[in-house]
Coordinates of C-alpha atoms in Angstrom, one line a residue:
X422 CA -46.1 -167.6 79.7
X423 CA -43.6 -169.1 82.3
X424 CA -45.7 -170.1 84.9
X425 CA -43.0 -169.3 87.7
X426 CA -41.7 -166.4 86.2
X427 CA -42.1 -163.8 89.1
X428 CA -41.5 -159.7 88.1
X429 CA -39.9 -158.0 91.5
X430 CA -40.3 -154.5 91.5
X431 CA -37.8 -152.8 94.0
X432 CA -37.9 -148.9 92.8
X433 CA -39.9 -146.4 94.6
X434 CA -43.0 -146.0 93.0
X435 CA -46.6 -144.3 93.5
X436 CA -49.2 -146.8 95.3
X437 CA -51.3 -146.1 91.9
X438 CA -48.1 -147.2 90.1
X439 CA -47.5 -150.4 92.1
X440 CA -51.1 -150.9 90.9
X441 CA -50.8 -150.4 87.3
X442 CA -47.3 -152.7 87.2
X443 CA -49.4 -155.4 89.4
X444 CA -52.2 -154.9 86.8
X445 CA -49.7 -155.3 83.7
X446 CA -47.9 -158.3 85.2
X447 CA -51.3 -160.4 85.4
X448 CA -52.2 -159.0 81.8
X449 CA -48.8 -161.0 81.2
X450 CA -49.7 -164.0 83.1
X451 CA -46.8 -162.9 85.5
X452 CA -46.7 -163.2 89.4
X453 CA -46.3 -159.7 90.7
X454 CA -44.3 -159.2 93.7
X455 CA -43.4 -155.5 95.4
X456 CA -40.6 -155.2 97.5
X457 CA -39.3 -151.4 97.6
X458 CA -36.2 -151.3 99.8
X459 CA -35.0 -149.0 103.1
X460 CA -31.8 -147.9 103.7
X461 CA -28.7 -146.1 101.5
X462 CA -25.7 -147.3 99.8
X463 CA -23.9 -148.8 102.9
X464 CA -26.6 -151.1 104.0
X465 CA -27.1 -152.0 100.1
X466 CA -23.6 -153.2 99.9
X467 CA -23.5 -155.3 103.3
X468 CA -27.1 -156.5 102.1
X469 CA -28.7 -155.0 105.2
X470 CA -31.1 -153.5 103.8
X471 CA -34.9 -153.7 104.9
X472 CA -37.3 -154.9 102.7
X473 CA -41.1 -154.2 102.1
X474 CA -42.8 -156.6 100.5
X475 CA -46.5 -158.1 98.9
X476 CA -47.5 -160.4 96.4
X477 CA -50.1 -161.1 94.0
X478 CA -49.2 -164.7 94.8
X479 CA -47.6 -166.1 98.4
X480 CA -46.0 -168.8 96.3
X481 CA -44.2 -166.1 94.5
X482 CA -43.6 -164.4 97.5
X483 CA -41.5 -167.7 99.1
X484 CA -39.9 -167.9 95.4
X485 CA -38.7 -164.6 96.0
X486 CA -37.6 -164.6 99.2
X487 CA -33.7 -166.1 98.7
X488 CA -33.3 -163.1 96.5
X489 CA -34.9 -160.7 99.1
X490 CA -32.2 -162.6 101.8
X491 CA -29.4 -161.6 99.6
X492 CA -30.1 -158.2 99.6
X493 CA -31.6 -157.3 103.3
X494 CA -31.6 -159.0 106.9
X495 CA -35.4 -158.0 107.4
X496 CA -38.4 -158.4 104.9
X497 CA -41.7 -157.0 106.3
X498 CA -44.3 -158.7 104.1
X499 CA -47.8 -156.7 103.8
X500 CA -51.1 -157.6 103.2
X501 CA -51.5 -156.4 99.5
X502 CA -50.2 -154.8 96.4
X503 CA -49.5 -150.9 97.1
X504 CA -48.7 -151.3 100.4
X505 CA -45.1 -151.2 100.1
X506 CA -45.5 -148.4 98.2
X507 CA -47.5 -146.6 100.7
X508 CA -45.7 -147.7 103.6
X509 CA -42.3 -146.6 101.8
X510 CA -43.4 -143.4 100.9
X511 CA -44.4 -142.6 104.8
X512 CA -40.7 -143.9 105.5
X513 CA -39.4 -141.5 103.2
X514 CA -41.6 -139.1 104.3
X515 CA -39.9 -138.8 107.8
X516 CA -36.5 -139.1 106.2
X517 CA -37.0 -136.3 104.3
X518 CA -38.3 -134.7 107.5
X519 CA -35.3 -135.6 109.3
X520 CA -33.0 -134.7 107.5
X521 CA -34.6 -131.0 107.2
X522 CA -35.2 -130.8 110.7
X523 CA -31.6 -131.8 111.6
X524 CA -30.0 -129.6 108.9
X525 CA -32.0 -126.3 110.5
X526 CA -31.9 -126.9 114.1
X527 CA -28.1 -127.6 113.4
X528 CA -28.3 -123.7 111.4
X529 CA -30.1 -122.5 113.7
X530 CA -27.8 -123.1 116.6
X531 CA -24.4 -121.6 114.9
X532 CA -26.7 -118.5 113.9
X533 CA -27.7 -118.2 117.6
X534 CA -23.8 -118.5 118.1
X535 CA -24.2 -122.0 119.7
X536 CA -21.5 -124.2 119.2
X537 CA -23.7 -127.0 116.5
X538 CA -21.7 -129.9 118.1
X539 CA -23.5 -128.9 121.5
X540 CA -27.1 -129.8 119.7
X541 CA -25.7 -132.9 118.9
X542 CA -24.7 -133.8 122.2
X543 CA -28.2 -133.0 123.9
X544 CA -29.8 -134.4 121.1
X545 CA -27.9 -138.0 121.9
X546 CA -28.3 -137.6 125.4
X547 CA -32.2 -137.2 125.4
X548 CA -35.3 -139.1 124.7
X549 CA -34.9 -138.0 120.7
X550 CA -31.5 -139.8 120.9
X551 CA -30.7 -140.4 117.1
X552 CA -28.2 -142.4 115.5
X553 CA -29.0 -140.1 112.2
X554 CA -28.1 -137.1 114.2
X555 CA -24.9 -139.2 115.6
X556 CA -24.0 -139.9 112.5
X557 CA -25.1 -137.5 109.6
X558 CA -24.6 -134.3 111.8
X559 CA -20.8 -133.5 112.5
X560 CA -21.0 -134.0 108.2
X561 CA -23.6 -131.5 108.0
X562 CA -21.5 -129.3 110.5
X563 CA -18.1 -129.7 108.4
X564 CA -19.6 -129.5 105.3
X565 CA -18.5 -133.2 104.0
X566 CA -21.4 -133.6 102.0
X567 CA -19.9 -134.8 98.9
X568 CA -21.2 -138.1 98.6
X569 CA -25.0 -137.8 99.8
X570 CA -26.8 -141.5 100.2
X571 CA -30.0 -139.7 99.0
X572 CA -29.3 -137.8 96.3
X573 CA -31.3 -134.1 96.0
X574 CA -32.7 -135.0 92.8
X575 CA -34.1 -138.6 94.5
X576 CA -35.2 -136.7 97.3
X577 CA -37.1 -134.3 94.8
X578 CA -38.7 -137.0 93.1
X579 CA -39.6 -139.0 96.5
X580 CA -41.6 -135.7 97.6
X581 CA -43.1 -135.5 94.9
X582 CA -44.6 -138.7 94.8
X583 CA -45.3 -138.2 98.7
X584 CA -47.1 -135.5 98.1
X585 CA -49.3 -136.5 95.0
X586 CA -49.9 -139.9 97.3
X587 CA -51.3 -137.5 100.1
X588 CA -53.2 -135.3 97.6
X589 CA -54.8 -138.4 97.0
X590 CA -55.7 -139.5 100.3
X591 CA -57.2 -135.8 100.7
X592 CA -54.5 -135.1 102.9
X593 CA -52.2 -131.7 103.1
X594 CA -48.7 -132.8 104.4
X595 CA -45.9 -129.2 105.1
X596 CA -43.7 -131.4 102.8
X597 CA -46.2 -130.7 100.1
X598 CA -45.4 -127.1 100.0
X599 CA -41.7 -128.3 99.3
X600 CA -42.7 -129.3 96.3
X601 CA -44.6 -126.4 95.1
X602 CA -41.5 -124.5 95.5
X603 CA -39.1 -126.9 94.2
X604 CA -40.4 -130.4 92.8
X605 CA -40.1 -130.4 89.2
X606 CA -41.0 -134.3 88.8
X607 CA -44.2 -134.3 88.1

C-alpha cells in the first residue's frame, strides 16, 4: 500500500458508517480522513463551503488540507472519527427544522389572512433575525421553488439517518416522527 495515500470521505454518512469506512481504510493500510461538507450548491461553486473534518492520522489531515482550501473558506477539525458525522447530522438537523418552521409560520400567516411578506419583515427586524428567512422566504411565498439546494429526496435520506443516529443515542427527536410518515431510506 501507498503509504501517503489518504481516502477523503465528504458524503453524509451515519457516525457508525464513518466508523466502518475508517475501519476498512486501516484494513487497507489507508489514512482515513472525514470531512463531510455545509452549505448548498452556491457556496460549492464559490468554494465557500464549511468543512468538518477528523483524521485517523494528523499527517493526513495537513496532506489534505490544500484540497479542503479548494473547496471551503473554514475547516473545523474534530477530535475523532464520527464526529463529523455526528456534528453534520445535528447541522442538518436544524436545517431541516428551519426550513419546516419557516415554510409553516410563512402558511400559517396567509391562512390567518396576514400578508407572509409581513412575517418576514418582523422576523428580520428581531432577535431571530435570519438570513435563511431573508433569503429563502419571498421564494417560498412566490412559489419559485424549482431549483431546491436540498433536494426532498436528500432531505429524506438526511432524516433518516438523523433519526436512526438519535435512536441510537436513546434519544426521541419530533423529526423522528417525519420519518415514520415519510422516510423510505432505511
Amino acid at each position: 500500500m501507498d503509504r501517503d495515500a489518504v481516502w477523503l470521505q465528504g458524503c453524509t454518512v451515519s457516525p457508525g458508517g464513518s466508523r466502518r469506512l475508517a475501519d476498512k481504510a486501516a484494513r487497507m493500510g489507508v489514512a482515513y480522513v472525514e470531512a463531510p461538507l455545509l452549505g448548498a450548491k452556491e457556496p460549492a461553486v464559490a468554494g465557500t463551503l464549511t468543512i468538518l473534518a477528523a483524521a485517523s492520522d494528523m499527517c493526513a489531515g495537513e496532506r489534505v488540507q490544500p484540497v479542503l482550501d479548494a473547496v471551503g473558506t473554514r475547516t473545523v477539525w474534530l477530535d475523532a472519527i464520527s464526529q463529523p458525522s455526528s456534528l453534520k447530522l445535528a447541522y442538518n438537523a436544524w436545517v431541516l427544522t428551519t426550513v419546516e418552521g419557516v415554510a409553516e409560520a410563512l402558511a400559517l400567516a396567509e391562512g390567518l389572512g396576514v400578508d407572509p411578506h409581513q412575517l418576514i419583515n418582523v422576523i428580520n427586524g428581531g432577535a431571530l433575525n435570519s438570513t435563511y428567512v431573508r433569503s429563502k422566504g419571498p421564494k417560498m411565498i412566490s412559489d419559485d421553488l424549482d431549483v431546491p439546494s436540498f433536494p426532498l429526496e436528500a432531505a429524506a435520506k438526511d432524516a433518516g439517518l438523523i433519526a436512526d443516529a438519535a435512536r441510537d443515542a436513546g434519544l426521541e427527536l419530533g423529526m423522528s416522527k417525519w420519518c415514520v410518515i415519510g422516510c423510505s431510506w432505511h
